[in-house]
mmCIF file of C-alpha atoms in Angstrom:
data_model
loop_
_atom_site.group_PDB
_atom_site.id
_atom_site.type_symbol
_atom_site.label_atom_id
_atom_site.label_comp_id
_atom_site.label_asym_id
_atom_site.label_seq_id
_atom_site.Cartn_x
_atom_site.Cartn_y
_atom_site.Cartn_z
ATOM 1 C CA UNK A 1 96.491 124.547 77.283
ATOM 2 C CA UNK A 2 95.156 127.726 76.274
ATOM 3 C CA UNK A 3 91.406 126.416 75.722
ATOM 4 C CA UNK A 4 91.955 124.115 79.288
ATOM 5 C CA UNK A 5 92.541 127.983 80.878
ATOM 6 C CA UNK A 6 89.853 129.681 79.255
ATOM 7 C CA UNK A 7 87.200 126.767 80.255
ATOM 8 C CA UNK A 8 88.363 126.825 83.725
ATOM 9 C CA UNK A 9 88.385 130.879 83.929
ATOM 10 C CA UNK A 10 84.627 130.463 82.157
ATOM 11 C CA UNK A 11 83.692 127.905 84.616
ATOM 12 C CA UNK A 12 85.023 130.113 87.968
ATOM 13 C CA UNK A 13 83.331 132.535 86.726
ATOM 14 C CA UNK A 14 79.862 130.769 86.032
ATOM 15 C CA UNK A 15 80.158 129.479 90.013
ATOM 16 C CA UNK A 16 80.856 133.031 91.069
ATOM 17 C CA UNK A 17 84.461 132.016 92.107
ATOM 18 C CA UNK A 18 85.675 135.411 90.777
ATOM 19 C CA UNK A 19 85.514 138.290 92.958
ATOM 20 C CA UNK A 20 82.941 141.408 91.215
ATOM 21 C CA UNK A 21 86.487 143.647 92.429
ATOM 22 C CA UNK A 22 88.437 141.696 90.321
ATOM 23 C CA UNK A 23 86.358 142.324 86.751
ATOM 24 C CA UNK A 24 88.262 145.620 85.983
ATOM 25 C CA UNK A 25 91.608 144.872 86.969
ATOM 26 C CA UNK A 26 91.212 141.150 84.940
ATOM 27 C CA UNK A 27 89.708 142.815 81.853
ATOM 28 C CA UNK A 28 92.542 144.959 81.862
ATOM 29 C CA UNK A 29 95.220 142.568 82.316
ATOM 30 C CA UNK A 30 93.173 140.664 79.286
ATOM 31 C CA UNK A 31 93.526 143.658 77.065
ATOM 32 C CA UNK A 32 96.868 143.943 77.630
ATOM 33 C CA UNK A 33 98.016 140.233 76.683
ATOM 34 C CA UNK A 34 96.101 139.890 73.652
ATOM 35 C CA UNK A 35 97.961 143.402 72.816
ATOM 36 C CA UNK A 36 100.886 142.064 73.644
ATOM 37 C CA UNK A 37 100.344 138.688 71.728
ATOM 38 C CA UNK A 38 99.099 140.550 68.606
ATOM 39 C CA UNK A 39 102.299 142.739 68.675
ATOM 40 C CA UNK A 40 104.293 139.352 69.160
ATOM 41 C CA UNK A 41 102.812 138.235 66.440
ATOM 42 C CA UNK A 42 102.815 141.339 63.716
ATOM 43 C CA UNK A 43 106.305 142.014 64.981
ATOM 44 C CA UNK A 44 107.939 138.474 63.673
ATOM 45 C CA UNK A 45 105.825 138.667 60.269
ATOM 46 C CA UNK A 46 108.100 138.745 56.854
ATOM 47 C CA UNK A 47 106.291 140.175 53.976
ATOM 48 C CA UNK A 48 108.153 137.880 52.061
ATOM 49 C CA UNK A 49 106.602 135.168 53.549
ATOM 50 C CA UNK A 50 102.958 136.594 52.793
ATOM 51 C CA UNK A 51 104.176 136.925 49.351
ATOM 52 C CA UNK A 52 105.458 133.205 49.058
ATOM 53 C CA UNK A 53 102.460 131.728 50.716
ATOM 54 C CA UNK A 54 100.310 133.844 47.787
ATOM 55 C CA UNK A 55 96.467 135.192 47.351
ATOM 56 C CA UNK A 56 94.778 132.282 48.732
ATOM 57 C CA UNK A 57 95.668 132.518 52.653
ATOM 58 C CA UNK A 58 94.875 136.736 52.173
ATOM 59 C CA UNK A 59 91.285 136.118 51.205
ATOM 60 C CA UNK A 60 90.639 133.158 53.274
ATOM 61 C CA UNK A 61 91.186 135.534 55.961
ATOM 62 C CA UNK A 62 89.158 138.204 54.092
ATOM 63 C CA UNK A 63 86.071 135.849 53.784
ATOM 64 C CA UNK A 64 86.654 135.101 57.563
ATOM 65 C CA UNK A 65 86.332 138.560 58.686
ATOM 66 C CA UNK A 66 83.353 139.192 56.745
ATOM 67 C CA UNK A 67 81.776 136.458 58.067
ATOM 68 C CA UNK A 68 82.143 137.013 61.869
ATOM 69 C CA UNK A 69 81.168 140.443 60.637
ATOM 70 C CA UNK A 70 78.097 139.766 59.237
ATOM 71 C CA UNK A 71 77.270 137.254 62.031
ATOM 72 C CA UNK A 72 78.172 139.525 64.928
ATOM 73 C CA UNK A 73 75.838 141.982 63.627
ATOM 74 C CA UNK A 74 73.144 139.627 62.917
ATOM 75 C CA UNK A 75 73.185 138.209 66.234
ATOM 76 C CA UNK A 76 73.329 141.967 67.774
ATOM 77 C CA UNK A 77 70.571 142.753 65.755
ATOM 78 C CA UNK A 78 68.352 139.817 66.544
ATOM 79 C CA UNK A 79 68.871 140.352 70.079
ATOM 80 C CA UNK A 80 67.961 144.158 69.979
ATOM 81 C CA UNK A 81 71.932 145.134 71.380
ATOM 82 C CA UNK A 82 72.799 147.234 68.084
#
């Protein structure tokens, strides 16, 4: 459902369906749920489940954020934005 929402959000605001006066108030309310969804999730996490699930998962993610790292600064710096 989530990805359904974002495409249709995406797509309003391709077809200039979304008001310009609306841009602050939605990025804020955007901030604001992914804070509150992070917190959701960071709040119900058990160390002791990190422990049982082991290294692996840990650098997995590590590896990931390097990755999207390296490629957001790539693709700043090939587009002359960094």
């Amino acid at each position: 459902m989530f990805l359904v929402g974002f495409l249709l959000a995406a797509g309003a605001q391709s077809l200039g369906l979304v008001p310009a006066g609306w841009h602050a108030g939605l990025a804020l309310l955007g901030t604001f749920l992914l804070t509150t969804a992070l917190a959701g999730i960071g709040l119900t996490l058990r160390f002791a489940d990190m422990r049982a699930a082991g290294f692996r998962p840990l650098l997995l993610g590590g590896l990931l954020w390097v990755a999207v790292a390296v490629s957001s600064l790539g693709l700043q710096a090939a587009t002359g934005a960094l």
